[in-house]
Coordinates of C-alpha atoms in Angstrom, one line a residue:
M1 CA 99.5 65.0 107.2
F2 CA 101.3 61.8 107.9
Y3 CA 104.7 60.3 108.6
S4 CA 107.1 57.9 107.0
E5 CA 105.9 54.9 109.2
D6 CA 102.4 55.6 107.9
L7 CA 103.6 55.2 104.4
E8 CA 105.6 52.1 105.2
R9 CA 102.5 50.5 106.6
C10 CA 100.7 51.1 103.2
G11 CA 103.6 49.5 101.5
L12 CA 105.3 52.7 100.2
D13 CA 109.0 52.9 100.2
V14 CA 110.0 56.3 101.7
S15 CA 113.3 56.1 99.8
E16 CA 111.4 56.1 96.6
V17 CA 109.3 59.2 97.6
S18 CA 110.2 61.0 94.3
V19 CA 108.4 58.3 92.3
Y20 CA 105.1 59.3 93.9
S21 CA 105.7 63.1 93.8
G22 CA 102.6 63.5 91.6
V23 CA 100.4 62.3 94.5
F24 CA 102.1 63.9 97.5
T25 CA 104.9 66.2 98.3
E26 CA 107.3 66.3 101.3
I27 CA 107.5 69.2 103.6
F28 CA 109.5 69.7 106.8
K29 CA 108.5 71.2 110.1
R30 CA 110.1 71.1 113.5
E31 CA 108.5 68.6 115.7
S32 CA 110.6 69.5 118.8
V33 CA 113.7 71.6 119.6
I34 CA 115.8 68.4 119.4
F35 CA 115.2 67.1 115.9
Q36 CA 113.3 67.7 112.7
K37 CA 110.9 65.1 111.3
S38 CA 109.6 64.5 107.7
V39 CA 105.9 65.2 107.3
Y40 CA 104.0 64.3 104.1
C41 CA 100.7 65.7 102.7
F42 CA 98.7 65.5 99.6
V43 CA 99.4 68.0 96.8
H44 CA 95.7 68.7 96.3
L45 CA 93.0 68.1 98.9
S46 CA 90.7 66.6 96.3
V47 CA 92.9 63.4 96.5
Q48 CA 92.3 63.3 100.2
E49 CA 88.6 63.9 99.9
F50 CA 88.3 61.1 97.2
L51 CA 90.1 58.6 99.4
A52 CA 88.0 59.5 102.4
A53 CA 84.9 58.8 100.4
V54 CA 86.3 55.5 99.1
Y55 CA 87.1 54.5 102.6
M56 CA 83.7 55.5 103.9
F57 CA 81.9 53.6 101.1
H58 CA 84.2 50.6 101.7
L59 CA 83.0 50.5 105.3
Y60 CA 79.4 50.8 104.2
T61 CA 79.7 47.8 101.8
R62 CA 81.4 45.9 104.6
K63 CA 78.6 46.7 106.9
D64 CA 81.0 48.3 109.4
T65 CA 78.6 50.5 111.1
V66 CA 80.8 51.5 114.1
V67 CA 82.8 54.2 112.1
I68 CA 79.9 55.1 109.9
N69 CA 77.5 55.7 112.9
Q70 CA 80.3 57.6 114.7
F71 CA 80.8 59.9 111.7
L72 CA 77.0 60.4 111.0
E73 CA 76.2 60.6 114.8
Y74 CA 73.6 57.8 114.2
S75 CA 72.9 54.9 116.4
E76 CA 70.8 52.4 114.3
P77 CA 72.4 49.0 113.6
A78 CA 71.6 49.0 109.9
I79 CA 71.1 51.9 107.4
S80 CA 70.0 51.8 103.7
L81 CA 72.2 53.3 101.1
D82 CA 69.9 56.3 100.3
D83 CA 69.6 57.1 104.0
F84 CA 73.4 56.7 104.3
L85 CA 73.9 59.2 101.5
R86 CA 71.2 61.5 102.8
R87 CA 72.7 61.7 106.3
A88 CA 76.3 62.3 104.9
L89 CA 74.7 65.1 102.8
M90 CA 72.9 66.7 105.8
K91 CA 76.1 66.5 107.8
S92 CA 78.0 68.4 105.1
L93 CA 75.3 71.1 105.1
K94 CA 75.9 71.6 108.8
S95 CA 79.5 72.1 108.2
E96 CA 80.7 75.7 109.1
N97 CA 82.5 76.3 105.8
G98 CA 81.4 73.5 103.5
H99 CA 84.6 71.5 103.9
L100 CA 82.7 68.2 103.5
D101 CA 81.0 69.2 100.1
L102 CA 83.7 67.7 97.9
F103 CA 83.7 64.4 100.1
V104 CA 79.9 64.1 99.7
R105 CA 80.1 64.5 95.9
F106 CA 82.6 61.8 95.7
L107 CA 80.6 59.5 98.0
H108 CA 77.5 60.0 95.8
G109 CA 79.5 59.3 92.7
L110 CA 80.9 56.0 94.1
S111 CA 77.3 54.8 94.6
L112 CA 76.8 54.6 90.9
E113 CA 77.5 51.2 89.3
S114 CA 79.2 52.8 86.3
N115 CA 81.8 54.4 88.6
Q116 CA 82.1 51.1 90.6
R117 CA 83.0 49.3 87.3
I118 CA 85.7 51.9 86.4
L119 CA 87.3 51.4 89.9
G120 CA 87.5 47.7 89.3
G121 CA 88.4 45.7 92.4
L122 CA 89.0 48.8 94.6
L123 CA 85.4 48.6 95.9
D124 CA 83.1 45.8 96.6
Q125 CA 80.4 45.6 93.9
R126 CA 77.0 46.6 95.1
N127 CA 73.8 46.5 93.0
S128 CA 71.4 49.5 93.4
H129 CA 67.8 49.2 92.8
P130 CA 66.1 51.9 90.6
E131 CA 64.1 53.2 93.6
T132 CA 67.2 53.7 95.5
I133 CA 68.9 55.5 92.7
Q134 CA 65.9 57.9 92.5
K135 CA 66.1 58.7 96.2
V136 CA 69.8 59.4 95.7
L137 CA 69.0 61.7 92.8
N138 CA 66.4 63.5 95.0
N139 CA 69.2 64.0 97.7
L140 CA 71.5 65.3 94.9
K141 CA 68.8 67.8 93.7
E142 CA 70.3 70.7 95.8
M143 CA 74.0 69.5 95.4
K144 CA 74.9 68.5 91.9
D145 CA 72.0 67.8 89.4
Q146 CA 71.3 69.8 86.3
S147 CA 68.4 71.9 87.8
V148 CA 70.8 73.4 90.5
H149 CA 73.6 73.5 87.9
Q150 CA 71.3 75.5 85.5
E151 CA 70.2 77.8 88.3
I152 CA 73.8 78.6 89.2
Q153 CA 74.7 79.2 85.6
E154 CA 71.7 81.5 85.3
F155 CA 72.8 83.3 88.5
L156 CA 76.3 83.8 87.1
K157 CA 74.9 85.3 83.9
S158 CA 72.4 87.5 85.8
E159 CA 73.0 91.3 85.8
K160 CA 71.0 91.6 89.0
K161 CA 72.8 89.1 91.2
S162 CA 72.0 90.9 94.4
E163 CA 68.3 90.4 93.9
R164 CA 68.4 86.6 93.7
R165 CA 68.4 84.8 97.0
L166 CA 70.9 82.0 97.3
S167 CA 70.4 79.1 99.7
E168 CA 73.4 77.7 101.6
I169 CA 73.4 74.7 99.3
H170 CA 73.5 77.0 96.3
C171 CA 76.5 78.8 97.9
S172 CA 78.3 75.4 98.2
A173 CA 77.5 74.5 94.6
L174 CA 78.6 78.0 93.4
A175 CA 81.9 77.8 95.4
Y176 CA 82.6 74.4 93.9
L177 CA 82.0 75.7 90.3
L178 CA 84.1 78.7 90.8
Q179 CA 87.0 76.6 92.2
M180 CA 86.7 74.1 89.2
S181 CA 86.5 76.8 86.6
E182 CA 89.4 77.1 84.2
E183 CA 88.9 80.8 84.2
V184 CA 90.2 82.9 87.2
L185 CA 87.5 85.1 88.7
D186 CA 88.3 88.8 88.7
E187 CA 86.5 89.6 91.9
L188 CA 84.6 87.7 94.6
N189 CA 82.7 90.2 96.6
L190 CA 80.5 88.6 99.4
H191 CA 78.5 91.8 99.7
Q192 CA 77.1 91.2 96.2
Y193 CA 75.5 87.9 97.2
N194 CA 72.0 87.8 98.7
T195 CA 72.3 84.9 101.2
S196 CA 72.8 84.1 104.9
E197 CA 75.8 84.5 107.0
E198 CA 76.5 80.8 106.7
G199 CA 76.0 81.1 102.9
R200 CA 78.7 83.6 102.7
R201 CA 81.1 81.5 104.7
R202 CA 80.5 78.7 102.2
L203 CA 81.6 80.9 99.4
I204 CA 84.9 81.7 101.0
P205 CA 86.8 78.5 99.5
A206 CA 86.2 80.1 96.1
V207 CA 89.0 82.6 96.9
R208 CA 91.4 80.1 95.7
N209 CA 90.5 80.8 92.1
C210 CA 90.0 84.7 92.1
R211 CA 92.3 87.7 91.9
K212 CA 90.4 89.9 94.2
A213 CA 88.4 88.9 97.4
V214 CA 86.2 91.4 99.3
L215 CA 85.0 89.6 102.4
G216 CA 84.4 92.5 104.7
C217 CA 81.6 92.3 107.4
C218 CA 81.5 88.5 107.0
S219 CA 81.9 86.4 110.3
L220 CA 85.1 84.4 109.7
S221 CA 85.9 81.4 111.8
E222 CA 89.3 79.9 112.3
I223 CA 88.4 77.3 109.7
S224 CA 87.7 80.2 107.2
C225 CA 91.0 81.9 108.0
D226 CA 92.8 78.6 107.4
S227 CA 90.9 78.4 104.1
L228 CA 92.2 81.9 103.1
A229 CA 95.8 80.9 104.1
S230 CA 95.5 77.7 102.0
A231 CA 94.5 79.9 99.0
L232 CA 97.7 82.0 99.6
R233 CA 99.8 79.0 99.8
S234 CA 98.4 77.3 96.7
N235 CA 100.6 76.9 93.5
P236 CA 99.7 78.9 91.6
S237 CA 98.3 81.5 93.9
H238 CA 95.9 83.9 92.0
L239 CA 94.9 86.2 94.9
R240 CA 96.3 89.7 94.5
V241 CA 93.9 91.8 96.5
L242 CA 92.3 90.6 99.9
D243 CA 89.9 92.9 101.8
L244 CA 89.0 91.6 105.3
S245 CA 87.9 95.0 106.7
Y246 CA 85.4 95.2 109.5
I247 CA 86.0 91.6 110.4
S248 CA 86.9 90.7 113.9
L249 CA 89.9 88.6 113.1
E250 CA 91.8 89.1 116.4
D251 CA 95.2 87.7 117.0
S252 CA 94.4 84.0 116.5
G253 CA 92.8 84.6 113.0
M254 CA 95.7 86.8 112.1
K255 CA 98.2 84.1 113.0
L256 CA 96.4 81.7 110.7
L257 CA 96.3 84.2 107.9
C258 CA 100.0 84.9 108.2
S259 CA 100.9 81.2 107.7
G260 CA 99.6 81.9 104.0
L261 CA 101.3 85.4 103.6
E262 CA 104.7 83.9 104.6
S263 CA 104.5 81.3 101.8
L264 CA 106.7 81.9 98.8
N265 CA 103.8 81.0 96.6
C266 CA 101.9 84.0 98.0
Q267 CA 101.6 86.9 95.4
L268 CA 99.3 89.2 97.4
E269 CA 99.7 92.9 96.5
T270 CA 96.9 94.6 98.6
L271 CA 95.8 93.6 102.1
R272 CA 93.1 95.6 103.9
L273 CA 92.6 95.0 107.5
R274 CA 90.5 98.0 108.6
D275 CA 88.8 97.8 111.9
C276 CA 89.7 94.1 112.5
S277 CA 90.4 94.3 116.3
L278 CA 94.2 93.8 115.7
S279 CA 96.9 94.3 118.4
E280 CA 100.6 94.5 118.6
I281 CA 100.7 90.6 118.6
S282 CA 98.9 90.7 115.2
C283 CA 101.4 93.3 113.8
D284 CA 104.3 91.1 115.1
S285 CA 102.8 88.1 113.2
L286 CA 102.3 90.1 110.1
A287 CA 105.8 91.6 110.2
S288 CA 107.3 88.2 110.6
A289 CA 105.4 86.9 107.6
L290 CA 106.3 89.8 105.5
R291 CA 109.9 89.3 106.4
S292 CA 109.6 85.8 105.0
N293 CA 108.0 87.0 101.8
P294 CA 108.6 90.7 101.5
S295 CA 108.6 91.3 97.7
H296 CA 105.0 91.5 96.6
L297 CA 102.9 93.5 99.1
R298 CA 102.3 97.0 98.0
V299 CA 99.3 98.3 100.0
L300 CA 98.6 97.6 103.7
D301 CA 95.5 99.1 105.3
L302 CA 95.3 98.8 109.1
G303 CA 93.0 101.7 109.7
W304 CA 90.8 101.9 112.8
N305 CA 92.6 99.3 114.8
Q306 CA 94.0 101.7 117.5
L307 CA 97.6 100.5 117.1
E308 CA 100.2 101.8 119.3
D309 CA 103.6 103.2 118.0
P310 CA 105.6 100.0 118.5
A311 CA 103.1 98.0 116.4
V312 CA 103.2 100.4 113.5
K313 CA 107.0 100.7 113.5
L314 CA 107.2 96.9 113.0
L315 CA 105.4 97.3 109.7
C316 CA 106.7 100.5 108.2
G317 CA 109.4 98.8 106.1
F318 CA 107.3 96.1 104.5
S319 CA 104.8 97.8 102.2
R320 CA 104.8 100.6 99.7
I321 CA 101.3 101.9 100.9
L322 CA 100.5 102.2 104.6
S323 CA 97.3 103.4 106.1
V324 CA 97.0 103.2 109.9
S325 CA 95.1 104.3 113.0
W326 CA 97.1 105.1 116.0
R327 CA 97.5 107.6 118.8
R328 CA 100.9 109.2 118.0
S329 CA 103.0 109.5 115.0
A330 CA 106.3 107.6 115.3
L331 CA 107.3 107.6 111.6
K332 CA 110.6 109.4 111.7
S333 CA 113.0 106.6 110.6
N334 CA 112.5 104.3 107.6
L335 CA 110.2 105.7 104.9
S336 CA 112.2 104.3 102.0
H337 CA 109.7 101.6 101.2
L338 CA 106.6 103.6 101.5
R339 CA 104.9 105.3 98.4
V340 CA 101.5 106.2 100.0
L341 CA 101.1 107.1 103.7
D342 CA 97.6 107.8 105.0
L343 CA 97.4 108.9 108.6
S344 CA 94.0 110.5 108.3
Y345 CA 91.6 110.8 111.2
N346 CA 94.4 110.5 113.8
P347 CA 95.0 113.3 116.3
L348 CA 98.5 113.8 115.3
Q349 CA 98.5 117.6 115.9
D350 CA 101.5 119.8 115.1
P351 CA 104.1 117.9 117.1
G352 CA 103.2 114.7 115.4
V353 CA 103.6 116.2 111.9
K354 CA 107.0 117.7 113.0
R355 CA 108.3 114.3 114.0
L356 CA 106.9 112.9 110.7
C357 CA 108.8 115.6 108.8
S358 CA 112.1 114.3 110.0
G359 CA 111.5 111.2 107.9
L360 CA 110.1 113.2 105.0
E361 CA 113.2 115.3 104.5
S362 CA 115.5 112.2 104.3
P363 CA 117.0 111.6 100.9
N364 CA 115.9 108.0 101.1
C365 CA 112.2 109.0 101.4
K366 CA 110.4 108.2 98.1
L367 CA 106.9 109.1 99.4
E368 CA 104.5 109.9 96.6
R369 CA 101.1 110.4 98.3
L370 CA 100.6 111.9 101.8
R371 CA 97.1 112.1 103.4
L372 CA 96.6 113.9 106.7
I373 CA 92.8 114.5 106.7
K374 CA 91.3 115.8 109.9
C375 CA 94.6 115.3 112.1
S376 CA 94.1 118.4 114.3
L377 CA 96.6 120.5 112.5
S378 CA 97.2 124.3 112.4
E379 CA 99.5 126.5 110.2
L380 CA 102.4 125.4 112.0
S381 CA 102.2 122.0 110.3
C382 CA 102.2 123.7 106.9
G383 CA 105.5 125.3 107.9
S384 CA 107.1 122.0 108.9
L385 CA 105.9 120.3 105.8
A386 CA 107.0 123.0 103.4
S387 CA 110.5 122.9 105.0
A388 CA 110.7 119.2 104.9
L389 CA 109.4 118.9 101.3
R390 CA 111.8 121.6 100.0
S391 CA 114.5 119.4 101.2
N392 CA 113.2 116.4 99.2
P393 CA 110.6 117.7 96.8
S394 CA 110.8 115.6 93.6
H395 CA 108.7 112.5 94.6
L396 CA 105.5 113.8 96.3
R397 CA 102.6 113.8 93.8
E398 CA 99.6 114.1 96.2
L399 CA 99.1 116.1 99.4
D400 CA 95.7 116.1 101.2
L401 CA 95.5 118.4 104.3
S402 CA 91.7 118.6 104.2
Q403 CA 89.6 119.3 107.4
N404 CA 92.4 120.9 109.4
Q405 CA 92.5 124.5 110.7
L406 CA 95.3 125.7 108.4
Q407 CA 94.0 129.2 107.7
D408 CA 95.4 131.6 105.2
S409 CA 98.6 131.9 107.1
G410 CA 99.1 128.1 106.8
V411 CA 98.5 128.1 103.0
K412 CA 101.0 131.0 102.7
L413 CA 103.6 128.9 104.4
L414 CA 102.8 125.9 102.2
C415 CA 103.3 128.0 99.1
G416 CA 106.9 128.1 100.1
F417 CA 107.1 124.6 98.8
L418 CA 104.6 124.9 95.9
H419 CA 106.6 127.6 94.1
F420 CA 109.8 125.6 94.5
P421 CA 111.2 124.7 91.0
N422 CA 111.6 121.0 91.8
C423 CA 108.0 120.7 93.2
R424 CA 106.2 118.0 91.2
L425 CA 102.9 118.1 93.0
E426 CA 100.0 116.9 90.9
T427 CA 97.0 116.9 93.4
L428 CA 96.5 119.4 96.3
R429 CA 93.4 119.0 98.5
L430 CA 92.5 121.7 101.0
R431 CA 88.8 121.1 101.8
H432 CA 87.3 122.7 104.8
C433 CA 90.5 124.4 106.1
S434 CA 89.2 127.8 107.1
L435 CA 90.4 129.7 104.1
S436 CA 89.5 132.9 102.6
E437 CA 90.3 134.8 99.3
I438 CA 93.7 135.5 100.7
S439 CA 94.6 131.9 100.1
C440 CA 93.6 132.1 96.6
G441 CA 96.0 134.9 96.0
S442 CA 98.8 133.0 97.6
L443 CA 98.0 129.9 95.6
A444 CA 97.8 131.7 92.3
S445 CA 101.0 133.5 92.8
A446 CA 102.9 130.3 93.8
L447 CA 101.4 128.2 91.0
R448 CA 102.2 130.8 88.4
S449 CA 105.9 130.4 89.5
N450 CA 105.6 126.5 88.9
P451 CA 102.5 125.9 87.0
S452 CA 103.1 122.9 84.8
H453 CA 102.5 119.9 87.2
L454 CA 99.3 120.6 89.2
R455 CA 96.4 118.5 87.7
E456 CA 93.8 118.6 90.7
L457 CA 93.0 121.4 93.1
D458 CA 90.3 121.1 95.7
L459 CA 89.4 124.1 97.8
S460 CA 85.8 123.2 98.6
Q461 CA 84.0 124.2 101.8
N462 CA 86.1 127.4 102.3
Q463 CA 84.9 131.1 102.4
L464 CA 86.6 132.1 99.2
Q465 CA 83.9 134.2 97.7
D466 CA 83.8 135.8 94.3
S467 CA 86.9 137.9 95.0
G468 CA 88.9 134.7 95.8
V469 CA 87.9 133.0 92.6
K470 CA 88.8 136.1 90.7
L471 CA 92.3 135.9 92.2
L472 CA 92.6 132.2 91.5
C473 CA 91.7 132.8 87.8
G474 CA 95.0 134.7 87.6
F475 CA 96.5 131.3 87.6
L476 CA 93.8 129.5 85.4
H477 CA 94.3 131.9 82.5
F478 CA 98.1 131.5 82.6
P479 CA 99.3 129.8 79.4
N480 CA 101.4 127.1 81.3
C481 CA 98.4 126.1 83.5
R482 CA 97.6 122.3 83.1
L483 CA 94.8 122.0 85.8
E484 CA 92.3 119.3 84.7
T485 CA 90.1 119.3 87.9
L486 CA 88.9 122.2 90.0
R487 CA 86.6 121.7 92.9
L488 CA 85.1 124.9 94.6
R489 CA 82.1 123.3 96.3
R490 CA 80.3 125.3 98.9
C491 CA 82.6 128.4 98.7
S492 CA 80.0 131.3 98.9
L493 CA 80.2 132.0 95.3
S494 CA 77.7 133.7 92.9
E495 CA 77.3 134.2 89.2
I496 CA 80.1 136.7 89.3
S497 CA 82.5 133.8 89.8
C498 CA 81.0 132.0 86.8
D499 CA 81.9 135.1 84.7
S500 CA 85.5 135.1 85.9
L501 CA 85.9 131.4 85.4
A502 CA 84.4 131.5 81.9
S503 CA 86.8 134.4 81.0
A504 CA 89.8 132.4 82.2
L505 CA 88.8 129.3 80.5
R506 CA 88.4 131.2 77.2
S507 CA 92.0 132.3 77.5
N508 CA 93.3 128.8 78.2
P509 CA 90.6 126.5 76.9
S510 CA 92.3 123.1 76.4
H511 CA 93.0 121.7 79.7
L512 CA 90.2 121.9 82.5
R513 CA 88.1 118.8 82.2
E514 CA 86.0 118.9 85.5
L515 CA 84.6 121.9 87.4
D516 CA 82.6 121.5 90.6
L517 CA 80.7 124.5 91.7
S518 CA 78.0 122.7 93.7
Q519 CA 76.2 124.3 96.7
N520 CA 76.9 127.8 95.6
Q521 CA 74.3 130.5 94.6
L522 CA 75.3 130.7 91.0
Q523 CA 71.9 131.7 89.5
D524 CA 70.8 130.5 86.0
S525 CA 72.7 133.3 84.1
G526 CA 76.0 132.2 85.7
V527 CA 75.4 128.5 84.9
K528 CA 74.5 129.2 81.3
L529 CA 77.9 131.0 80.8
L530 CA 79.8 127.8 81.8
S531 CA 77.3 125.3 80.2
D532 CA 78.0 127.0 76.9
L533 CA 81.6 126.1 77.3
V534 CA 80.8 122.4 78.0
E535 CA 78.7 122.3 74.8
N536 CA 81.4 124.0 72.7
P537 CA 83.8 121.5 71.2
D538 CA 86.5 124.1 71.1
Y539 CA 86.8 124.0 74.9
G540 CA 88.1 120.9 76.9
L541 CA 85.5 121.3 79.8
E542 CA 83.6 118.0 80.0
T543 CA 81.9 117.9 83.4
L544 CA 80.2 120.8 85.2
R545 CA 78.6 120.3 88.6
H546 CA 76.5 123.2 89.8
F547 CA 73.6 121.7 91.8
W548 CA 72.6 123.3 95.0
W549 CA 72.5 119.9 97.0

């Protein structure tokens, strides 16, 4: 960045800045609380990298060794061209995120006489001996020549990318190719690259030209965060999904990232920051950025960050999908923006869910998916949820209460919502909830009253037994049943349940697509009854899982 006086020293008239808008653009930032000052920067960093290479090569041809030696950390009074280029190359390889790679490519290009002729009088002409050119080509072997280019092309075409070890130099070359490609990469997942930690960091600049970036578990520096922010600010910005889970961003890294999120060019729709050592300060930075550019983000995952209530409250209004880890539930006000709420693996307990329900019953609540897996809930939470959802039943499509001690009494209370005429629930998951055959009877009765919407039912890891499945089949054989997926994994079932299920499916053959009976003692005779239905084209059953493990 530079100021108007810098331009004037170079003979550029600031009043005619629009004439040069193809080279640089004007942005404004507050220099002090008293006045604002114009600041200029290049539209694309490649212009700056090229001019930096021209300047450095100019110094070399003029034998100005002071700046060169300072840059190269070199103390000799004279240096040959090939040594000059080799040292510049080695310095770029020591760069933490490869930010000198483009500069070095320009520098090598300027050493060729053909390019010097194209540039005319911009550079002093310098003859290169054949042996010098050969040494330069050897330096370039790992940066730009055809052998590395071919290796990278072969890597991109390979179906077994994870088996091929990439050097740090290859990662720099790959990042460069991906950035220069006319095609936008669908996904950049650093887990798929067999390379070192530094190699992965060198790939990060390629996020500028991809739609989805998964960088989880990679060690990011502040320079890397700034590179991500630059990708979000770029015009156009292609990035739609950014996953930084399990990276220790901390507040400083989050602040840099938010400088990209607040840009009006940012089109990010999904941001995952699971287990990133974030604090309330980070949430404040994030909320501020989303206030500046609130229209695109749909999914925000802040799980496993141990955020307190004030931090979460800051963010509730800015995304349609929120997944958080915190100690107490404070969502009782504005749920109008949320479509998916995941509070799983938090000790909310029944009082926490009761507070949550004050928001669910609001007419403004448009929540479609609610996940409360392993939240230390009892049957009391089922009563609170049923009451709240009866007040505003039409939006919820998915409810997951797995791994809670709901018991049969809790399911009976929940059925007070399921049988409600306006209930539009499509997915219900109650895995490992201490249920017995009594719950199967309650569910079958409720779903017969309102059978047309449920598509997935998961009752795995409950002591349902054959008697419970028989009761459940009272719903499955019902003509209006539209269930497509039924999971009864590890439910203490025998071949008797297979007979009940087969009979129900023959009565209503067209809808059930997937049946999971794994980890049950079905015996061969029971499995055969259901396998015959899978093989029969007159029945819709496509997937049958029956393995013991």
